[in-house]
Amino acid sequence: FAASVLAMAPVVKLGYWKMRGLASVVRMMLEYAEVEYEDKMYDPIKDREEWFDKDKPELLAKNPLANLPYLVDGETVVCQTNAIFLHLGEKFGWNGNSVPETLLILQLLDEIYDLRNEMIQLVYSFKKVSRTEDEYLANANEQISKSCPGYYAKFEKVLERGGKKYFVADTLMTPDFHIWEIIDQYEALARKISKESSLKDFPRLEAFYKAFPEEP
């Protein structure tokens, strides 16, 4: 007997492919909030039938937009990455305390998603951008030397203007999690191809990157 995807404890359930990907940010948010949750990871090969033929149809009955990642929170089914971030932010008080703060949060979430999509072009073979080792190395070097500094300069300016420890406040808010995750991915990429960190010219952003994992 297979239990329903909507009827399994604990109350919060996160579903995504068995990889770091988009769900890594949701995991960090849930861990930081000390929420008990089930981390359902679908193997892209072995569990395709479980996802497409069993779990997804059940979720579609609750939310016509059902896809991966998904978050089941009691009777609520949330899909689409930024929507999940904002749902958790609302639940835990991380979406700002004023209209200007909330607007900044929304803009930051969109901006870091743009940089995340640059990484997707590099690492996902189905994009047919990095089809060979030489193409991969050329594209990786270009992202570290050009794409990252362009985005990082914007984030550095936001931190400078705000004068806070993090992007919106002196405590973590919703966009901080995704921004840290993408920077960490690019730091790993720089190490892999023996390139210097793109953070070296952005002291405030580098301080943010170092401070984030020190949070209890």
PDB file of C-alpha atoms in Angstrom:
ATOM      1  CA  PHE A   1       0.000   0.000   0.000  1.00  0.00           C
ATOM      2  CA  ALA A   2       1.519   3.322  -1.100  1.00  0.00           C
ATOM      3  CA  ALA A   3       0.648   6.337   1.007  1.00  0.00           C
ATOM      4  CA  SER A   4      -0.696   9.435  -0.708  1.00  0.00           C
ATOM      5  CA  VAL A   5       1.771  12.235  -1.349  1.00  0.00           C
ATOM      6  CA  LEU A   6      -0.695  14.522   0.442  1.00  0.00           C
ATOM      7  CA  ALA A   7      -1.285  12.312   3.470  1.00  0.00           C
ATOM      8  CA  MET A   8       2.200  11.668   4.783  1.00  0.00           C
ATOM      9  CA  ALA A   9       3.705  13.114   7.965  1.00  0.00           C
ATOM     10  CA  PRO A  10       5.255  15.505   8.760  1.00  0.00           C
ATOM     11  CA  VAL A  11       2.877  18.296   7.780  1.00  0.00           C
ATOM     12  CA  VAL A  12       5.503  20.023   5.582  1.00  0.00           C
ATOM     13  CA  LYS A  13       6.798  18.113   2.585  1.00  0.00           C
ATOM     14  CA  LEU A  14       9.286  19.304  -0.011  1.00  0.00           C
ATOM     15  CA  GLY A  15       9.524  17.565  -3.361  1.00  0.00           C
ATOM     16  CA  TYR A  16      12.218  17.918  -6.013  1.00  0.00           C
ATOM     17  CA  TRP A  17      14.593  15.917  -8.170  1.00  0.00           C
ATOM     18  CA  LYS A  18      17.454  14.170  -6.376  1.00  0.00           C
ATOM     19  CA  MET A  19      19.937  16.997  -6.747  1.00  0.00           C
ATOM     20  CA  ARG A  20      21.024  20.247  -5.110  1.00  0.00           C
ATOM     21  CA  GLY A  21      19.151  22.516  -7.508  1.00  0.00           C
ATOM     22  CA  LEU A  22      16.271  24.780  -6.570  1.00  0.00           C
ATOM     23  CA  ALA A  23      15.272  22.780  -3.512  1.00  0.00           C
ATOM     24  CA  SER A  24      18.552  23.509  -1.745  1.00  0.00           C
ATOM     25  CA  VAL A  25      17.338  27.002  -0.874  1.00  0.00           C
ATOM     26  CA  VAL A  26      14.023  25.692   0.463  1.00  0.00           C
ATOM     27  CA  ARG A  27      15.910  23.168   2.590  1.00  0.00           C
ATOM     28  CA  MET A  28      18.042  25.950   4.066  1.00  0.00           C
ATOM     29  CA  MET A  29      14.975  28.028   4.875  1.00  0.00           C
ATOM     30  CA  LEU A  30      13.224  25.114   6.563  1.00  0.00           C
ATOM     31  CA  GLU A  31      16.347  24.142   8.506  1.00  0.00           C
ATOM     32  CA  TYR A  32      16.904  27.727   9.633  1.00  0.00           C
ATOM     33  CA  ALA A  33      13.293  27.917  10.831  1.00  0.00           C
ATOM     34  CA  GLU A  34      13.774  24.552  12.592  1.00  0.00           C
ATOM     35  CA  VAL A  35      10.790  23.054  10.817  1.00  0.00           C
ATOM     36  CA  GLU A  36      10.345  19.297  10.699  1.00  0.00           C
ATOM     37  CA  TYR A  37       9.770  18.300   7.092  1.00  0.00           C
ATOM     38  CA  GLU A  38       9.973  15.429   4.665  1.00  0.00           C
ATOM     39  CA  ASP A  39      12.518  15.893   1.901  1.00  0.00           C
ATOM     40  CA  LYS A  40      11.129  13.873  -1.000  1.00  0.00           C
ATOM     41  CA  MET A  41      13.837  13.476  -3.658  1.00  0.00           C
ATOM     42  CA  TYR A  42      12.897  11.863  -6.968  1.00  0.00           C
ATOM     43  CA  ASP A  43      15.619  10.097  -8.882  1.00  0.00           C
ATOM     44  CA  PRO A  44      15.383  11.538 -12.432  1.00  0.00           C
ATOM     45  CA  ILE A  45      15.619   8.047 -13.905  1.00  0.00           C
ATOM     46  CA  LYS A  46      14.291   5.586 -11.324  1.00  0.00           C
ATOM     47  CA  ASP A  47      11.434   7.689  -9.924  1.00  0.00           C
ATOM     48  CA  ARG A  48       9.994   9.302 -13.047  1.00  0.00           C
ATOM     49  CA  GLU A  49       6.945   7.038 -12.964  1.00  0.00           C
ATOM     50  CA  GLU A  50       6.351   7.765  -9.272  1.00  0.00           C
ATOM     51  CA  TRP A  51       6.415  11.490  -9.963  1.00  0.00           C
ATOM     52  CA  PHE A  52       4.588  11.753 -13.284  1.00  0.00           C
ATOM     53  CA  ASP A  53       2.040   8.937 -12.860  1.00  0.00           C
ATOM     54  CA  LYS A  54       1.345   9.017  -9.113  1.00  0.00           C
ATOM     55  CA  ASP A  55       2.396  12.063  -7.124  1.00  0.00           C
ATOM     56  CA  LYS A  56       1.953  14.795  -9.725  1.00  0.00           C
ATOM     57  CA  PRO A  57      -1.688  13.894 -10.538  1.00  0.00           C
ATOM     58  CA  GLU A  58      -2.509  14.005  -6.808  1.00  0.00           C
ATOM     59  CA  LEU A  59      -0.919  17.421  -6.456  1.00  0.00           C
ATOM     60  CA  LEU A  60      -2.655  18.704  -9.598  1.00  0.00           C
ATOM     61  CA  ALA A  61      -5.969  18.019  -7.898  1.00  0.00           C
ATOM     62  CA  LYS A  62      -4.952  20.528  -5.216  1.00  0.00           C
ATOM     63  CA  ASN A  63      -3.016  22.961  -7.413  1.00  0.00           C
ATOM     64  CA  PRO A  64      -3.327  23.099 -11.225  1.00  0.00           C
ATOM     65  CA  LEU A  65       0.207  24.559 -11.376  1.00  0.00           C
ATOM     66  CA  ALA A  66       1.796  21.541  -9.676  1.00  0.00           C
ATOM     67  CA  ASN A  67       5.396  20.919 -10.663  1.00  0.00           C
ATOM     68  CA  LEU A  68       8.831  20.404  -9.139  1.00  0.00           C
ATOM     69  CA  PRO A  69       9.758  21.826  -6.739  1.00  0.00           C
ATOM     70  CA  TYR A  70       6.612  21.646  -4.663  1.00  0.00           C
ATOM     71  CA  LEU A  71       5.918  22.358  -1.014  1.00  0.00           C
ATOM     72  CA  VAL A  72       3.011  20.773   0.833  1.00  0.00           C
ATOM     73  CA  ASP A  73       2.281  22.826   3.948  1.00  0.00           C
ATOM     74  CA  GLY A  74      -0.764  21.392   5.644  1.00  0.00           C
ATOM     75  CA  GLU A  75      -3.622  21.833   3.183  1.00  0.00           C
ATOM     76  CA  THR A  76      -1.622  24.238   1.016  1.00  0.00           C
ATOM     77  CA  VAL A  77       0.310  23.095  -2.036  1.00  0.00           C
ATOM     78  CA  VAL A  78       2.756  25.692  -3.353  1.00  0.00           C
ATOM     79  CA  CYS A  79       4.712  25.381  -6.589  1.00  0.00           C
ATOM     80  CA  GLN A  80       7.097  27.632  -8.515  1.00  0.00           C
ATOM     81  CA  THR A  81      10.347  28.442  -6.756  1.00  0.00           C
ATOM     82  CA  ASN A  82       9.902  32.094  -5.843  1.00  0.00           C
ATOM     83  CA  ALA A  83       6.347  31.428  -4.695  1.00  0.00           C
ATOM     84  CA  ILE A  84       7.683  28.790  -2.287  1.00  0.00           C
ATOM     85  CA  PHE A  85      10.330  31.211  -1.024  1.00  0.00           C
ATOM     86  CA  LEU A  86       7.719  33.911  -0.460  1.00  0.00           C
ATOM     87  CA  HIS A  87       5.309  31.488   1.214  1.00  0.00           C
ATOM     88  CA  LEU A  88       7.971  30.511   3.736  1.00  0.00           C
ATOM     89  CA  GLY A  89       9.034  34.121   4.088  1.00  0.00           C
ATOM     90  CA  GLU A  90       5.483  35.104   4.945  1.00  0.00           C
ATOM     91  CA  LYS A  91       5.183  32.218   7.381  1.00  0.00           C
ATOM     92  CA  PHE A  92       8.387  33.101   9.246  1.00  0.00           C
ATOM     93  CA  GLY A  93       8.392  36.892   8.951  1.00  0.00           C
ATOM     94  CA  TRP A  94      11.152  37.187   6.329  1.00  0.00           C
ATOM     95  CA  ASN A  95       9.291  39.187   3.681  1.00  0.00           C
ATOM     96  CA  GLY A  96      10.021  42.654   5.053  1.00  0.00           C
ATOM     97  CA  ASN A  97       8.334  45.060   7.419  1.00  0.00           C
ATOM     98  CA  SER A  98       7.401  47.801   4.945  1.00  0.00           C
ATOM     99  CA  VAL A  99       6.413  48.268   1.320  1.00  0.00           C
ATOM    100  CA  PRO A 100       9.945  49.387   0.299  1.00  0.00           C
ATOM    101  CA  GLU A 101      11.459  46.326   1.982  1.00  0.00           C
ATOM    102  CA  THR A 102       9.005  43.981   0.288  1.00  0.00           C
ATOM    103  CA  LEU A 103       9.641  45.566  -3.098  1.00  0.00           C
ATOM    104  CA  LEU A 104      13.376  45.169  -2.596  1.00  0.00           C
ATOM    105  CA  ILE A 105      12.870  41.518  -1.688  1.00  0.00           C
ATOM    106  CA  LEU A 106      10.862  40.856  -4.854  1.00  0.00           C
ATOM    107  CA  GLN A 107      13.476  42.547  -7.027  1.00  0.00           C
ATOM    108  CA  LEU A 108      16.338  40.656  -5.411  1.00  0.00           C
ATOM    109  CA  LEU A 109      14.578  37.323  -5.929  1.00  0.00           C
ATOM    110  CA  ASP A 110      14.169  38.061  -9.630  1.00  0.00           C
ATOM    111  CA  GLU A 111      17.735  39.341 -10.006  1.00  0.00           C
ATOM    112  CA  ILE A 112      19.384  36.314  -8.431  1.00  0.00           C
ATOM    113  CA  TYR A 113      17.158  34.023 -10.495  1.00  0.00           C
ATOM    114  CA  ASP A 114      18.601  35.646 -13.617  1.00  0.00           C
ATOM    115  CA  LEU A 115      22.108  34.748 -12.457  1.00  0.00           C
ATOM    116  CA  ARG A 116      20.936  31.253 -11.571  1.00  0.00           C
ATOM    117  CA  ASN A 117      19.729  30.860 -15.157  1.00  0.00           C
ATOM    118  CA  GLU A 118      23.230  31.701 -16.388  1.00  0.00           C
ATOM    119  CA  MET A 119      24.497  28.712 -14.407  1.00  0.00           C
ATOM    120  CA  ILE A 120      21.767  26.509 -15.915  1.00  0.00           C
ATOM    121  CA  GLN A 121      22.977  27.380 -19.405  1.00  0.00           C
ATOM    122  CA  LEU A 122      26.401  26.135 -18.374  1.00  0.00           C
ATOM    123  CA  VAL A 123      25.703  22.891 -16.552  1.00  0.00           C
ATOM    124  CA  TYR A 124      22.576  21.354 -18.097  1.00  0.00           C
ATOM    125  CA  SER A 125      23.510  19.354 -21.182  1.00  0.00           C
ATOM    126  CA  PHE A 126      20.027  19.616 -22.724  1.00  0.00           C
ATOM    127  CA  LYS A 127      20.611  23.358 -23.174  1.00  0.00           C
ATOM    128  CA  LYS A 128      23.255  22.422 -25.783  1.00  0.00           C
ATOM    129  CA  VAL A 129      25.470  25.324 -24.777  1.00  0.00           C
ATOM    130  CA  SER A 130      28.348  23.360 -23.230  1.00  0.00           C
ATOM    131  CA  ARG A 131      28.446  20.308 -25.476  1.00  0.00           C
ATOM    132  CA  THR A 132      32.164  19.571 -25.139  1.00  0.00           C
ATOM    133  CA  GLU A 133      34.820  19.958 -22.456  1.00  0.00           C
ATOM    134  CA  ASP A 134      36.320  22.903 -24.327  1.00  0.00           C
ATOM    135  CA  GLU A 135      32.945  24.645 -24.617  1.00  0.00           C
ATOM    136  CA  TYR A 136      32.283  24.053 -20.937  1.00  0.00           C
ATOM    137  CA  LEU A 137      35.616  25.541 -19.854  1.00  0.00           C
ATOM    138  CA  ALA A 138      35.231  28.541 -22.148  1.00  0.00           C
ATOM    139  CA  ASN A 139      31.711  29.241 -20.926  1.00  0.00           C
ATOM    140  CA  ALA A 140      32.666  28.700 -17.287  1.00  0.00           C
ATOM    141  CA  ASN A 141      35.566  31.129 -17.567  1.00  0.00           C
ATOM    142  CA  GLU A 142      33.330  33.726 -19.201  1.00  0.00           C
ATOM    143  CA  GLN A 143      30.725  33.432 -16.468  1.00  0.00           C
ATOM    144  CA  ILE A 144      33.308  33.780 -13.688  1.00  0.00           C
ATOM    145  CA  SER A 145      35.087  36.703 -15.348  1.00  0.00           C
ATOM    146  CA  LYS A 146      32.129  38.566 -16.885  1.00  0.00           C
ATOM    147  CA  SER A 147      28.657  37.422 -15.796  1.00  0.00           C
ATOM    148  CA  CYS A 148      29.361  37.190 -12.074  1.00  0.00           C
ATOM    149  CA  PRO A 149      31.048  40.595 -11.743  1.00  0.00           C
ATOM    150  CA  GLY A 150      28.146  42.233 -13.572  1.00  0.00           C
ATOM    151  CA  TYR A 151      25.576  40.833 -11.154  1.00  0.00           C
ATOM    152  CA  TYR A 152      27.846  41.131  -8.131  1.00  0.00           C
ATOM    153  CA  ALA A 153      28.302  44.860  -8.756  1.00  0.00           C
ATOM    154  CA  LYS A 154      24.542  45.315  -8.444  1.00  0.00           C
ATOM    155  CA  PHE A 155      24.368  43.317  -5.228  1.00  0.00           C
ATOM    156  CA  GLU A 156      27.353  45.200  -3.815  1.00  0.00           C
ATOM    157  CA  LYS A 157      25.544  48.490  -4.441  1.00  0.00           C
ATOM    158  CA  VAL A 158      22.381  47.235  -2.730  1.00  0.00           C
ATOM    159  CA  LEU A 159      24.400  46.285   0.347  1.00  0.00           C
ATOM    160  CA  GLU A 160      26.218  49.622   0.284  1.00  0.00           C
ATOM    161  CA  ARG A 161      23.010  51.652   0.065  1.00  0.00           C
ATOM    162  CA  GLY A 162      21.208  49.589   2.688  1.00  0.00           C
ATOM    163  CA  GLY A 163      24.029  49.615   5.204  1.00  0.00           C
ATOM    164  CA  LYS A 164      22.801  46.362   6.743  1.00  0.00           C
ATOM    165  CA  LYS A 165      24.509  43.062   7.490  1.00  0.00           C
ATOM    166  CA  TYR A 166      22.297  41.331   4.941  1.00  0.00           C
ATOM    167  CA  PHE A 167      20.411  42.566   1.909  1.00  0.00           C
ATOM    168  CA  VAL A 168      17.303  43.911   3.617  1.00  0.00           C
ATOM    169  CA  ALA A 169      18.030  43.890   7.340  1.00  0.00           C
ATOM    170  CA  ASP A 170      20.564  42.853   9.943  1.00  0.00           C
ATOM    171  CA  THR A 171      18.746  39.525  10.153  1.00  0.00           C
ATOM    172  CA  LEU A 172      18.142  37.041   7.360  1.00  0.00           C
ATOM    173  CA  MET A 173      15.272  37.728   4.979  1.00  0.00           C
ATOM    174  CA  THR A 174      13.862  35.666   2.124  1.00  0.00           C
ATOM    175  CA  PRO A 175      16.257  36.637  -0.715  1.00  0.00           C
ATOM    176  CA  ASP A 176      19.403  36.139   1.354  1.00  0.00           C
ATOM    177  CA  PHE A 177      19.042  32.367   1.116  1.00  0.00           C
ATOM    178  CA  HIS A 178      18.933  32.191  -2.669  1.00  0.00           C
ATOM    179  CA  ILE A 179      21.637  34.816  -3.156  1.00  0.00           C
ATOM    180  CA  TRP A 180      23.985  32.885  -0.876  1.00  0.00           C
ATOM    181  CA  GLU A 181      23.213  29.599  -2.627  1.00  0.00           C
ATOM    182  CA  ILE A 182      24.029  30.923  -6.098  1.00  0.00           C
ATOM    183  CA  ILE A 183      27.216  32.637  -4.922  1.00  0.00           C
ATOM    184  CA  ASP A 184      28.262  29.368  -3.298  1.00  0.00           C
ATOM    185  CA  GLN A 185      27.686  27.514  -6.563  1.00  0.00           C
ATOM    186  CA  TYR A 186      29.870  30.005  -8.407  1.00  0.00           C
ATOM    187  CA  GLU A 187      32.557  29.760  -5.735  1.00  0.00           C
ATOM    188  CA  ALA A 188      32.569  25.985  -6.266  1.00  0.00           C
ATOM    189  CA  LEU A 189      32.781  26.520 -10.030  1.00  0.00           C
ATOM    190  CA  ALA A 190      35.743  28.894  -9.641  1.00  0.00           C
ATOM    191  CA  ARG A 191      37.594  26.325  -7.561  1.00  0.00           C
ATOM    192  CA  LYS A 192      36.812  23.570 -10.041  1.00  0.00           C
ATOM    193  CA  ILE A 193      38.348  25.438 -12.978  1.00  0.00           C
ATOM    194  CA  SER A 194      41.141  26.997 -10.862  1.00  0.00           C
ATOM    195  CA  LYS A 195      39.891  30.556 -11.238  1.00  0.00           C
ATOM    196  CA  GLU A 196      40.119  33.308  -8.649  1.00  0.00           C
ATOM    197  CA  SER A 197      36.899  34.066  -6.804  1.00  0.00           C
ATOM    198  CA  SER A 198      34.691  36.730  -8.378  1.00  0.00           C
ATOM    199  CA  LEU A 199      34.001  38.035  -4.868  1.00  0.00           C
ATOM    200  CA  LYS A 200      37.482  39.547  -4.486  1.00  0.00           C
ATOM    201  CA  ASP A 201      36.397  42.945  -5.859  1.00  0.00           C
ATOM    202  CA  PHE A 202      33.167  43.136  -3.841  1.00  0.00           C
ATOM    203  CA  PRO A 203      33.976  43.397  -0.114  1.00  0.00           C
ATOM    204  CA  ARG A 204      30.425  43.832   1.141  1.00  0.00           C
ATOM    205  CA  LEU A 205      29.168  40.871  -0.861  1.00  0.00           C
ATOM    206  CA  GLU A 206      32.099  38.783   0.299  1.00  0.00           C
ATOM    207  CA  ALA A 207      31.303  39.717   3.918  1.00  0.00           C
ATOM    208  CA  PHE A 208      27.691  38.658   3.333  1.00  0.00           C
ATOM    209  CA  TYR A 209      28.838  35.340   1.868  1.00  0.00           C
ATOM    210  CA  LYS A 210      31.037  34.647   4.903  1.00  0.00           C
ATOM    211  CA  ALA A 211      28.474  35.793   7.480  1.00  0.00           C
ATOM    212  CA  PHE A 212      25.561  33.710   6.194  1.00  0.00           C
ATOM    213  CA  PRO A 213      26.842  30.251   7.207  1.00  0.00           C
ATOM    214  CA  GLU A 214      27.768  31.575  10.655  1.00  0.00           C
ATOM    215  CA  GLU A 215      24.087  32.000  11.470  1.00  0.00           C
ATOM    216  CA  PRO A 216      22.941  29.548  14.176  1.00  0.00           C
TER     217      PRO A 216
END
